[in-house]
Amino acid sequence: MLILLNKPFNVLCQFTGEPGQRTLAECLPVPGVYAAGRLDADSEGLLVLTDDGMLQKRIADPQHKLPKTYLAQVEGVPDEAALARLRAGVDLGDFVTRPCGARLVDEPAWLWPRNPPIRERKAIPTSWVELVLREGKNRQVRRMTAKVGFPTLRLIRVRIGDWSLGGLAPGEWREQAGPLPPALMAAAAPAPGRRPSASRTFARRPR
């Protein structure tokens, strides 16, 4: 089973938490699935979950080179020099990021409101940067944009490999059918005697 979820803001990327913490359990009433990779609580967007442990590890492992696409709303408007630094790799002190894609984009027309909204300062505009990474260190995008002088105010992951949000609203999910990327096919082969599940795609809103 492979599930695509639009993780809302301020939801932990796990199914259990301390009292008062929001978790994936409020969005996804499907037992036995686990996130393949993570999103910080203050990040939003695409999360892939599966009940296949080997597939989970392969999706999350950078060696399989599934590009991850993020939209970052940043404080200020990065110039070409700042974008070039992001593309070339940024020295964050404990590691240097790999080369990546980085470009200015318009605010997406499909963007949902965030609750609470981002902080805004009248004298400083905001802009959107699309970043395409093939790694995922802790708070990497936020650290990268801050390092080049443009702190991230809002972060949304919109794509992992060929999988995208595809119109999912925050908290909505769908079971994904169809072929996996070639690098992941070996992990997805059904066990002997086990028939693969039928193709189906659907979405549900959390209760």
mmCIF file with all atom_site columns, C-alpha atoms in Angstrom:
data_model
loop_
_atom_site.group_PDB
_atom_site.id
_atom_site.type_symbol
_atom_site.label_atom_id
_atom_site.label_alt_id
_atom_site.label_comp_id
_atom_site.label_asym_id
_atom_site.label_entity_id
_atom_site.label_seq_id
_atom_site.pdbx_PDB_ins_code
_atom_site.Cartn_x
_atom_site.Cartn_y
_atom_site.Cartn_z
_atom_site.occupancy
_atom_site.B_iso_or_equiv
_atom_site.pdbx_formal_charge
_atom_site.auth_seq_id
_atom_site.auth_comp_id
_atom_site.auth_asym_id
_atom_site.auth_atom_id
_atom_site.pdbx_PDB_model_num
ATOM 1   C CA . MET A 1 1   ? 0.000   0.000   0.000   1.00 0.00 ? 1   MET A CA 1
ATOM 2   C CA . LEU A 1 2   ? 1.249   3.470   -0.916  1.00 0.00 ? 2   LEU A CA 1
ATOM 3   C CA . ILE A 1 3   ? -0.503  6.586   0.377   1.00 0.00 ? 3   ILE A CA 1
ATOM 4   C CA . LEU A 1 4   ? 0.017   10.242  -0.498  1.00 0.00 ? 4   LEU A CA 1
ATOM 5   C CA . LEU A 1 5   ? -0.993  12.710  2.221   1.00 0.00 ? 5   LEU A CA 1
ATOM 6   C CA . ASN A 1 6   ? -1.018  16.488  2.351   1.00 0.00 ? 6   ASN A CA 1
ATOM 7   C CA . LYS A 1 7   ? 0.352   16.984  5.875   1.00 0.00 ? 7   LYS A CA 1
ATOM 8   C CA . PRO A 1 8   ? -1.095  20.104  7.490   1.00 0.00 ? 8   PRO A CA 1
ATOM 9   C CA . PHE A 1 9   ? 0.888   22.735  9.349   1.00 0.00 ? 9   PHE A CA 1
ATOM 10  C CA . ASN A 1 10  ? 1.659   22.009  13.012  1.00 0.00 ? 10  ASN A CA 1
ATOM 11  C CA . VAL A 1 11  ? 1.070   18.260  12.674  1.00 0.00 ? 11  VAL A CA 1
ATOM 12  C CA . LEU A 1 12  ? 3.819   15.895  13.833  1.00 0.00 ? 12  LEU A CA 1
ATOM 13  C CA . CYS A 1 13  ? 5.074   13.396  11.264  1.00 0.00 ? 13  CYS A CA 1
ATOM 14  C CA . GLN A 1 14  ? 4.117   10.447  13.506  1.00 0.00 ? 14  GLN A CA 1
ATOM 15  C CA . PHE A 1 15  ? 0.982   8.731   14.780  1.00 0.00 ? 15  PHE A CA 1
ATOM 16  C CA . THR A 1 16  ? 1.474   9.260   18.529  1.00 0.00 ? 16  THR A CA 1
ATOM 17  C CA . GLY A 1 17  ? 2.474   12.271  20.587  1.00 0.00 ? 17  GLY A CA 1
ATOM 18  C CA . GLU A 1 18  ? 2.153   14.022  23.893  1.00 0.00 ? 18  GLU A CA 1
ATOM 19  C CA . PRO A 1 19  ? -1.267  15.278  25.046  1.00 0.00 ? 19  PRO A CA 1
ATOM 20  C CA . GLY A 1 20  ? -2.234  18.317  23.011  1.00 0.00 ? 20  GLY A CA 1
ATOM 21  C CA . GLN A 1 21  ? 0.076   17.504  20.095  1.00 0.00 ? 21  GLN A CA 1
ATOM 22  C CA . ARG A 1 22  ? -1.470  16.998  16.672  1.00 0.00 ? 22  ARG A CA 1
ATOM 23  C CA . THR A 1 23  ? -0.336  13.852  14.846  1.00 0.00 ? 23  THR A CA 1
ATOM 24  C CA . LEU A 1 24  ? -0.966  11.985  11.602  1.00 0.00 ? 24  LEU A CA 1
ATOM 25  C CA . ALA A 1 25  ? -3.656  9.974   13.398  1.00 0.00 ? 25  ALA A CA 1
ATOM 26  C CA . GLU A 1 26  ? -6.091  12.876  12.972  1.00 0.00 ? 26  GLU A CA 1
ATOM 27  C CA . CYS A 1 27  ? -5.668  12.749  9.181   1.00 0.00 ? 27  CYS A CA 1
ATOM 28  C CA . LEU A 1 28  ? -5.142  9.097   8.312   1.00 0.00 ? 28  LEU A CA 1
ATOM 29  C CA . PRO A 1 29  ? -7.283  6.316   9.836   1.00 0.00 ? 29  PRO A CA 1
ATOM 30  C CA . VAL A 1 30  ? -5.251  3.568   8.156   1.00 0.00 ? 30  VAL A CA 1
ATOM 31  C CA . PRO A 1 31  ? -3.409  1.134   10.464  1.00 0.00 ? 31  PRO A CA 1
ATOM 32  C CA . GLY A 1 32  ? 0.035   -0.261  9.749   1.00 0.00 ? 32  GLY A CA 1
ATOM 33  C CA . VAL A 1 33  ? 1.460   2.477   7.524   1.00 0.00 ? 33  VAL A CA 1
ATOM 34  C CA . TYR A 1 34  ? 4.535   4.586   8.243   1.00 0.00 ? 34  TYR A CA 1
ATOM 35  C CA . ALA A 1 35  ? 6.008   7.737   6.754   1.00 0.00 ? 35  ALA A CA 1
ATOM 36  C CA . ALA A 1 36  ? 8.776   7.321   4.182   1.00 0.00 ? 36  ALA A CA 1
ATOM 37  C CA . GLY A 1 37  ? 10.808  10.373  5.088   1.00 0.00 ? 37  GLY A CA 1
ATOM 38  C CA . ARG A 1 38  ? 9.711   13.235  7.293   1.00 0.00 ? 38  ARG A CA 1
ATOM 39  C CA . LEU A 1 39  ? 8.418   16.779  7.340   1.00 0.00 ? 39  LEU A CA 1
ATOM 40  C CA . ASP A 1 40  ? 8.913   19.070  10.314  1.00 0.00 ? 40  ASP A CA 1
ATOM 41  C CA . ALA A 1 41  ? 5.773   20.016  12.229  1.00 0.00 ? 41  ALA A CA 1
ATOM 42  C CA . ASP A 1 42  ? 5.988   23.576  10.862  1.00 0.00 ? 42  ASP A CA 1
ATOM 43  C CA . SER A 1 43  ? 6.313   22.362  7.259   1.00 0.00 ? 43  SER A CA 1
ATOM 44  C CA . GLU A 1 44  ? 3.399   21.373  5.056   1.00 0.00 ? 44  GLU A CA 1
ATOM 45  C CA . GLY A 1 45  ? 2.690   19.273  2.020   1.00 0.00 ? 45  GLY A CA 1
ATOM 46  C CA . LEU A 1 46  ? 3.404   15.919  0.465   1.00 0.00 ? 46  LEU A CA 1
ATOM 47  C CA . LEU A 1 47  ? 4.149   12.945  2.672   1.00 0.00 ? 47  LEU A CA 1
ATOM 48  C CA . VAL A 1 48  ? 4.435   9.373   1.345   1.00 0.00 ? 48  VAL A CA 1
ATOM 49  C CA . LEU A 1 49  ? 3.401   6.514   3.625   1.00 0.00 ? 49  LEU A CA 1
ATOM 50  C CA . THR A 1 50  ? 3.551   2.760   3.090   1.00 0.00 ? 50  THR A CA 1
ATOM 51  C CA . ASP A 1 51  ? 3.076   -0.529  4.914   1.00 0.00 ? 51  ASP A CA 1
ATOM 52  C CA . ASP A 1 52  ? 6.181   -1.964  3.186   1.00 0.00 ? 52  ASP A CA 1
ATOM 53  C CA . GLY A 1 53  ? 9.241   -1.462  5.399   1.00 0.00 ? 53  GLY A CA 1
ATOM 54  C CA . MET A 1 54  ? 11.786  -2.008  2.621   1.00 0.00 ? 54  MET A CA 1
ATOM 55  C CA . LEU A 1 55  ? 9.974   0.380   0.299   1.00 0.00 ? 55  LEU A CA 1
ATOM 56  C CA . GLN A 1 56  ? 9.782   2.931   3.111   1.00 0.00 ? 56  GLN A CA 1
ATOM 57  C CA . LYS A 1 57  ? 13.571  2.883   3.487   1.00 0.00 ? 57  LYS A CA 1
ATOM 58  C CA . ARG A 1 58  ? 14.176  3.106   -0.252  1.00 0.00 ? 58  ARG A CA 1
ATOM 59  C CA . ILE A 1 59  ? 11.898  6.122   -0.709  1.00 0.00 ? 59  ILE A CA 1
ATOM 60  C CA . ALA A 1 60  ? 13.660  7.950   2.126   1.00 0.00 ? 60  ALA A CA 1
ATOM 61  C CA . ASP A 1 61  ? 17.194  6.984   1.050   1.00 0.00 ? 61  ASP A CA 1
ATOM 62  C CA . PRO A 1 62  ? 18.989  9.697   -1.021  1.00 0.00 ? 62  PRO A CA 1
ATOM 63  C CA . GLN A 1 63  ? 20.909  7.042   -2.976  1.00 0.00 ? 63  GLN A CA 1
ATOM 64  C CA . HIS A 1 64  ? 17.736  6.285   -4.949  1.00 0.00 ? 64  HIS A CA 1
ATOM 65  C CA . LYS A 1 65  ? 17.765  9.919   -6.084  1.00 0.00 ? 65  LYS A CA 1
ATOM 66  C CA . LEU A 1 66  ? 14.071  10.740  -5.854  1.00 0.00 ? 66  LEU A CA 1
ATOM 67  C CA . PRO A 1 67  ? 14.076  14.528  -6.253  1.00 0.00 ? 67  PRO A CA 1
ATOM 68  C CA . LYS A 1 68  ? 12.003  16.393  -3.686  1.00 0.00 ? 68  LYS A CA 1
ATOM 69  C CA . THR A 1 69  ? 10.439  19.690  -4.747  1.00 0.00 ? 69  THR A CA 1
ATOM 70  C CA . TYR A 1 70  ? 9.688   22.399  -2.193  1.00 0.00 ? 70  TYR A CA 1
ATOM 71  C CA . LEU A 1 71  ? 8.085   25.815  -2.372  1.00 0.00 ? 71  LEU A CA 1
ATOM 72  C CA . ALA A 1 72  ? 9.566   28.194  0.190   1.00 0.00 ? 72  ALA A CA 1
ATOM 73  C CA . GLN A 1 73  ? 8.016   31.554  0.949   1.00 0.00 ? 73  GLN A CA 1
ATOM 74  C CA . VAL A 1 74  ? 10.972  33.659  2.009   1.00 0.00 ? 74  VAL A CA 1
ATOM 75  C CA . GLU A 1 75  ? 11.483  37.085  3.517   1.00 0.00 ? 75  GLU A CA 1
ATOM 76  C CA . GLY A 1 76  ? 12.780  39.387  0.810   1.00 0.00 ? 76  GLY A CA 1
ATOM 77  C CA . VAL A 1 77  ? 13.389  38.720  -2.897  1.00 0.00 ? 77  VAL A CA 1
ATOM 78  C CA . PRO A 1 78  ? 16.513  36.630  -3.650  1.00 0.00 ? 78  PRO A CA 1
ATOM 79  C CA . ASP A 1 79  ? 18.676  37.963  -6.454  1.00 0.00 ? 79  ASP A CA 1
ATOM 80  C CA . GLU A 1 80  ? 20.460  35.771  -8.986  1.00 0.00 ? 80  GLU A CA 1
ATOM 81  C CA . ALA A 1 81  ? 23.599  35.657  -6.833  1.00 0.00 ? 81  ALA A CA 1
ATOM 82  C CA . ALA A 1 82  ? 21.648  34.189  -3.903  1.00 0.00 ? 82  ALA A CA 1
ATOM 83  C CA . LEU A 1 83  ? 19.924  31.650  -6.168  1.00 0.00 ? 83  LEU A CA 1
ATOM 84  C CA . ALA A 1 84  ? 23.304  30.670  -7.642  1.00 0.00 ? 84  ALA A CA 1
ATOM 85  C CA . ARG A 1 85  ? 24.647  30.012  -4.129  1.00 0.00 ? 85  ARG A CA 1
ATOM 86  C CA . LEU A 1 86  ? 21.679  27.762  -3.401  1.00 0.00 ? 86  LEU A CA 1
ATOM 87  C CA . ARG A 1 87  ? 22.193  25.867  -6.668  1.00 0.00 ? 87  ARG A CA 1
ATOM 88  C CA . ALA A 1 88  ? 25.921  25.380  -6.131  1.00 0.00 ? 88  ALA A CA 1
ATOM 89  C CA . GLY A 1 89  ? 25.684  24.089  -2.561  1.00 0.00 ? 89  GLY A CA 1
ATOM 90  C CA . VAL A 1 90  ? 25.683  25.954  0.731   1.00 0.00 ? 90  VAL A CA 1
ATOM 91  C CA . ASP A 1 91  ? 28.181  25.438  3.547   1.00 0.00 ? 91  ASP A CA 1
ATOM 92  C CA . LEU A 1 92  ? 26.010  25.093  6.657   1.00 0.00 ? 92  LEU A CA 1
ATOM 93  C CA . GLY A 1 93  ? 28.922  24.421  8.976   1.00 0.00 ? 93  GLY A CA 1
ATOM 94  C CA . ASP A 1 94  ? 28.200  20.790  9.778   1.00 0.00 ? 94  ASP A CA 1
ATOM 95  C CA . PHE A 1 95  ? 27.836  19.870  6.090   1.00 0.00 ? 95  PHE A CA 1
ATOM 96  C CA . VAL A 1 96  ? 27.772  21.327  2.587   1.00 0.00 ? 96  VAL A CA 1
ATOM 97  C CA . THR A 1 97  ? 24.540  20.821  0.686   1.00 0.00 ? 97  THR A CA 1
ATOM 98  C CA . ARG A 1 98  ? 24.543  19.080  -2.668  1.00 0.00 ? 98  ARG A CA 1
ATOM 99  C CA . PRO A 1 99  ? 23.882  21.070  -5.838  1.00 0.00 ? 99  PRO A CA 1
ATOM 100 C CA . CYS A 1 100 ? 20.159  21.609  -6.331  1.00 0.00 ? 100 CYS A CA 1
ATOM 101 C CA . GLY A 1 101 ? 17.610  23.419  -8.423  1.00 0.00 ? 101 GLY A CA 1
ATOM 102 C CA . ALA A 1 102 ? 16.540  26.885  -7.243  1.00 0.00 ? 102 ALA A CA 1
ATOM 103 C CA . ARG A 1 103 ? 14.425  29.518  -8.988  1.00 0.00 ? 103 ARG A CA 1
ATOM 104 C CA . LEU A 1 104 ? 11.977  32.276  -8.206  1.00 0.00 ? 104 LEU A CA 1
ATOM 105 C CA . VAL A 1 105 ? 8.326   31.397  -8.908  1.00 0.00 ? 105 VAL A CA 1
ATOM 106 C CA . ASP A 1 106 ? 4.965   33.100  -8.545  1.00 0.00 ? 106 ASP A CA 1
ATOM 107 C CA . GLU A 1 107 ? 2.791   32.378  -5.542  1.00 0.00 ? 107 GLU A CA 1
ATOM 108 C CA . PRO A 1 108 ? 0.798   29.270  -6.565  1.00 0.00 ? 108 PRO A CA 1
ATOM 109 C CA . ALA A 1 109 ? -2.834  29.889  -7.481  1.00 0.00 ? 109 ALA A CA 1
ATOM 110 C CA . TRP A 1 110 ? -3.906  26.760  -5.565  1.00 0.00 ? 110 TRP A CA 1
ATOM 111 C CA . LEU A 1 111 ? -2.304  27.839  -2.290  1.00 0.00 ? 111 LEU A CA 1
ATOM 112 C CA . TRP A 1 112 ? -4.436  27.243  0.799   1.00 0.00 ? 112 TRP A CA 1
ATOM 113 C CA . PRO A 1 113 ? -4.429  29.683  3.746   1.00 0.00 ? 113 PRO A CA 1
ATOM 114 C CA . ARG A 1 114 ? -2.221  28.764  6.674   1.00 0.00 ? 114 ARG A CA 1
ATOM 115 C CA . ASN A 1 115 ? -3.503  28.889  10.229  1.00 0.00 ? 115 ASN A CA 1
ATOM 116 C CA . PRO A 1 116 ? -1.887  30.760  11.870  1.00 0.00 ? 116 PRO A CA 1
ATOM 117 C CA . PRO A 1 117 ? -0.680  32.932  8.984   1.00 0.00 ? 117 PRO A CA 1
ATOM 118 C CA . ILE A 1 118 ? 2.994   33.754  8.538   1.00 0.00 ? 118 ILE A CA 1
ATOM 119 C CA . ARG A 1 119 ? 4.441   36.838  10.176  1.00 0.00 ? 119 ARG A CA 1
ATOM 120 C CA . GLU A 1 120 ? 4.622   39.759  7.779   1.00 0.00 ? 120 GLU A CA 1
ATOM 121 C CA . ARG A 1 121 ? 6.563   43.013  7.975   1.00 0.00 ? 121 ARG A CA 1
ATOM 122 C CA . LYS A 1 122 ? 5.197   45.907  5.943   1.00 0.00 ? 122 LYS A CA 1
ATOM 123 C CA . ALA A 1 123 ? 8.641   47.157  4.945   1.00 0.00 ? 123 ALA A CA 1
ATOM 124 C CA . ILE A 1 124 ? 9.900   43.758  3.722   1.00 0.00 ? 124 ILE A CA 1
ATOM 125 C CA . PRO A 1 125 ? 8.255   41.919  0.807   1.00 0.00 ? 125 PRO A CA 1
ATOM 126 C CA . THR A 1 126 ? 8.069   38.155  0.543   1.00 0.00 ? 126 THR A CA 1
ATOM 127 C CA . SER A 1 127 ? 8.650   35.901  -2.466  1.00 0.00 ? 127 SER A CA 1
ATOM 128 C CA . TRP A 1 128 ? 8.502   32.229  -3.409  1.00 0.00 ? 128 TRP A CA 1
ATOM 129 C CA . VAL A 1 129 ? 11.461  30.027  -4.281  1.00 0.00 ? 129 VAL A CA 1
ATOM 130 C CA . GLU A 1 130 ? 11.174  26.550  -5.797  1.00 0.00 ? 130 GLU A CA 1
ATOM 131 C CA . LEU A 1 131 ? 13.948  24.215  -4.624  1.00 0.00 ? 131 LEU A CA 1
ATOM 132 C CA . VAL A 1 132 ? 14.571  20.706  -5.960  1.00 0.00 ? 132 VAL A CA 1
ATOM 133 C CA . LEU A 1 133 ? 16.754  18.628  -3.628  1.00 0.00 ? 133 LEU A CA 1
ATOM 134 C CA . ARG A 1 134 ? 18.052  15.070  -3.719  1.00 0.00 ? 134 ARG A CA 1
ATOM 135 C CA . GLU A 1 135 ? 18.835  14.957  0.003   1.00 0.00 ? 135 GLU A CA 1
ATOM 136 C CA . GLY A 1 136 ? 16.937  15.824  3.141   1.00 0.00 ? 136 GLY A CA 1
ATOM 137 C CA . LYS A 1 137 ? 18.925  16.786  6.217   1.00 0.00 ? 137 LYS A CA 1
ATOM 138 C CA . ASN A 1 138 ? 17.239  18.212  9.300   1.00 0.00 ? 138 ASN A CA 1
ATOM 139 C CA . ARG A 1 139 ? 15.625  21.597  8.488   1.00 0.00 ? 139 ARG A CA 1
ATOM 140 C CA . GLN A 1 140 ? 17.823  21.816  5.423   1.00 0.00 ? 140 GLN A CA 1
ATOM 141 C CA . VAL A 1 141 ? 15.740  24.142  3.247   1.00 0.00 ? 141 VAL A CA 1
ATOM 142 C CA . ARG A 1 142 ? 15.212  26.613  6.081   1.00 0.00 ? 142 ARG A CA 1
ATOM 143 C CA . ARG A 1 143 ? 18.915  26.614  6.903   1.00 0.00 ? 143 ARG A CA 1
ATOM 144 C CA . MET A 1 144 ? 19.876  27.066  3.244   1.00 0.00 ? 144 MET A CA 1
ATOM 145 C CA . THR A 1 145 ? 17.665  30.079  2.592   1.00 0.00 ? 145 THR A CA 1
ATOM 146 C CA . ALA A 1 146 ? 18.649  31.694  5.896   1.00 0.00 ? 146 ALA A CA 1
ATOM 147 C CA . LYS A 1 147 ? 22.336  31.202  5.076   1.00 0.00 ? 147 LYS A CA 1
ATOM 148 C CA . VAL A 1 148 ? 22.002  33.188  1.850   1.00 0.00 ? 148 VAL A CA 1
ATOM 149 C CA . GLY A 1 149 ? 20.062  35.931  3.629   1.00 0.00 ? 149 GLY A CA 1
ATOM 150 C CA . PHE A 1 150 ? 16.416  35.068  2.964   1.00 0.00 ? 150 PHE A CA 1
ATOM 151 C CA . PRO A 1 151 ? 14.740  33.298  5.912   1.00 0.00 ? 151 PRO A CA 1
ATOM 152 C CA . THR A 1 152 ? 11.949  30.852  5.119   1.00 0.00 ? 152 THR A CA 1
ATOM 153 C CA . LEU A 1 153 ? 8.550   31.879  6.433   1.00 0.00 ? 153 LEU A CA 1
ATOM 154 C CA . ARG A 1 154 ? 6.515   29.008  5.000   1.00 0.00 ? 154 ARG A CA 1
ATOM 155 C CA . LEU A 1 155 ? 7.617   25.691  3.510   1.00 0.00 ? 155 LEU A CA 1
ATOM 156 C CA . ILE A 1 156 ? 5.520   23.308  1.389   1.00 0.00 ? 156 ILE A CA 1
ATOM 157 C CA . ARG A 1 157 ? 6.724   20.078  -0.211  1.00 0.00 ? 157 ARG A CA 1
ATOM 158 C CA . VAL A 1 158 ? 4.826   19.624  -3.466  1.00 0.00 ? 158 VAL A CA 1
ATOM 159 C CA . ARG A 1 159 ? 6.528   16.652  -5.148  1.00 0.00 ? 159 ARG A CA 1
ATOM 160 C CA . ILE A 1 160 ? 8.601   13.527  -4.424  1.00 0.00 ? 160 ILE A CA 1
ATOM 161 C CA . GLY A 1 161 ? 9.861   11.931  -7.632  1.00 0.00 ? 161 GLY A CA 1
ATOM 162 C CA . ASP A 1 162 ? 6.805   11.513  -9.870  1.00 0.00 ? 162 ASP A CA 1
ATOM 163 C CA . TRP A 1 163 ? 4.354   11.800  -6.963  1.00 0.00 ? 163 TRP A CA 1
ATOM 164 C CA . SER A 1 164 ? 2.703   15.172  -6.367  1.00 0.00 ? 164 SER A CA 1
ATOM 165 C CA . LEU A 1 165 ? 0.006   16.708  -4.203  1.00 0.00 ? 165 LEU A CA 1
ATOM 166 C CA . GLY A 1 166 ? -2.338  16.547  -7.178  1.00 0.00 ? 166 GLY A CA 1
ATOM 167 C CA . GLY A 1 167 ? -4.995  18.814  -5.682  1.00 0.00 ? 167 GLY A CA 1
ATOM 168 C CA . LEU A 1 168 ? -5.050  17.295  -2.190  1.00 0.00 ? 168 LEU A CA 1
ATOM 169 C CA . ALA A 1 169 ? -6.183  19.786  0.445   1.00 0.00 ? 169 ALA A CA 1
ATOM 170 C CA . PRO A 1 170 ? -4.465  19.838  3.847   1.00 0.00 ? 170 PRO A CA 1
ATOM 171 C CA . GLY A 1 171 ? -5.358  16.613  5.689   1.00 0.00 ? 171 GLY A CA 1
ATOM 172 C CA . GLU A 1 172 ? -6.573  14.858  2.533   1.00 0.00 ? 172 GLU A CA 1
ATOM 173 C CA . TRP A 1 173 ? -4.980  11.652  1.288   1.00 0.00 ? 173 TRP A CA 1
ATOM 174 C CA . ARG A 1 174 ? -5.269  9.110   -1.488  1.00 0.00 ? 174 ARG A CA 1
ATOM 175 C CA . GLU A 1 175 ? -4.035  5.608   -2.108  1.00 0.00 ? 175 GLU A CA 1
ATOM 176 C CA . GLN A 1 176 ? -1.624  5.721   -5.033  1.00 0.00 ? 176 GLN A CA 1
ATOM 177 C CA . ALA A 1 177 ? -1.860  3.163   -7.814  1.00 0.00 ? 177 ALA A CA 1
ATOM 178 C CA . GLY A 1 178 ? 0.379   2.618   -10.822 1.00 0.00 ? 178 GLY A CA 1
ATOM 179 C CA . PRO A 1 179 ? 4.050   1.744   -11.373 1.00 0.00 ? 179 PRO A CA 1
ATOM 180 C CA . LEU A 1 180 ? 6.794   2.820   -9.006  1.00 0.00 ? 180 LEU A CA 1
ATOM 181 C CA . PRO A 1 181 ? 9.963   4.627   -10.115 1.00 0.00 ? 181 PRO A CA 1
ATOM 182 C CA . PRO A 1 182 ? 12.486  2.056   -11.477 1.00 0.00 ? 182 PRO A CA 1
ATOM 183 C CA . ALA A 1 183 ? 14.842  2.528   -8.515  1.00 0.00 ? 183 ALA A CA 1
ATOM 184 C CA . LEU A 1 184 ? 12.080  1.394   -6.170  1.00 0.00 ? 184 LEU A CA 1
ATOM 185 C CA . MET A 1 185 ? 10.650  -1.514  -8.156  1.00 0.00 ? 185 MET A CA 1
ATOM 186 C CA . ALA A 1 186 ? 12.722  -4.219  -6.420  1.00 0.00 ? 186 ALA A CA 1
ATOM 187 C CA . ALA A 1 187 ? 11.349  -3.214  -3.037  1.00 0.00 ? 187 ALA A CA 1
ATOM 188 C CA . ALA A 1 188 ? 7.776   -3.332  -4.273  1.00 0.00 ? 188 ALA A CA 1
ATOM 189 C CA . ALA A 1 189 ? 7.708   -6.889  -5.631  1.00 0.00 ? 189 ALA A CA 1
ATOM 190 C CA . PRO A 1 190 ? 4.901   -8.777  -3.810  1.00 0.00 ? 190 PRO A CA 1
ATOM 191 C CA . ALA A 1 191 ? 5.923   -11.636 -1.562  1.00 0.00 ? 191 ALA A CA 1
ATOM 192 C CA . PRO A 1 192 ? 5.342   -15.192 -2.917  1.00 0.00 ? 192 PRO A CA 1
ATOM 193 C CA . GLY A 1 193 ? 1.687   -16.068 -2.704  1.00 0.00 ? 193 GLY A CA 1
ATOM 194 C CA . ARG A 1 194 ? 0.642   -12.458 -2.146  1.00 0.00 ? 194 ARG A CA 1
ATOM 195 C CA . ARG A 1 195 ? -1.391  -10.750 -4.839  1.00 0.00 ? 195 ARG A CA 1
ATOM 196 C CA . PRO A 1 196 ? -0.788  -7.044  -5.422  1.00 0.00 ? 196 PRO A CA 1
ATOM 197 C CA . SER A 1 197 ? -3.672  -4.791  -4.437  1.00 0.00 ? 197 SER A CA 1
ATOM 198 C CA . ALA A 1 198 ? -6.023  -3.513  -7.107  1.00 0.00 ? 198 ALA A CA 1
ATOM 199 C CA . SER A 1 199 ? -5.406  -0.060  -8.517  1.00 0.00 ? 199 SER A CA 1
ATOM 200 C CA . ARG A 1 200 ? -7.501  2.569   -6.816  1.00 0.00 ? 200 ARG A CA 1
ATOM 201 C CA . THR A 1 201 ? -7.198  6.235   -6.074  1.00 0.00 ? 201 THR A CA 1
ATOM 202 C CA . PHE A 1 202 ? -9.342  8.233   -3.683  1.00 0.00 ? 202 PHE A CA 1
ATOM 203 C CA . ALA A 1 203 ? -9.179  11.060  -1.185  1.00 0.00 ? 203 ALA A CA 1
ATOM 204 C CA . ARG A 1 204 ? -10.744 11.603  2.198   1.00 0.00 ? 204 ARG A CA 1
ATOM 205 C CA . ARG A 1 205 ? -10.942 14.576  4.492   1.00 0.00 ? 205 ARG A CA 1
ATOM 206 C CA . PRO A 1 206 ? -10.137 14.092  8.175   1.00 0.00 ? 206 PRO A CA 1
ATOM 207 C CA . ARG A 1 207 ? -13.093 13.928  10.497  1.00 0.00 ? 207 ARG A CA 1
#
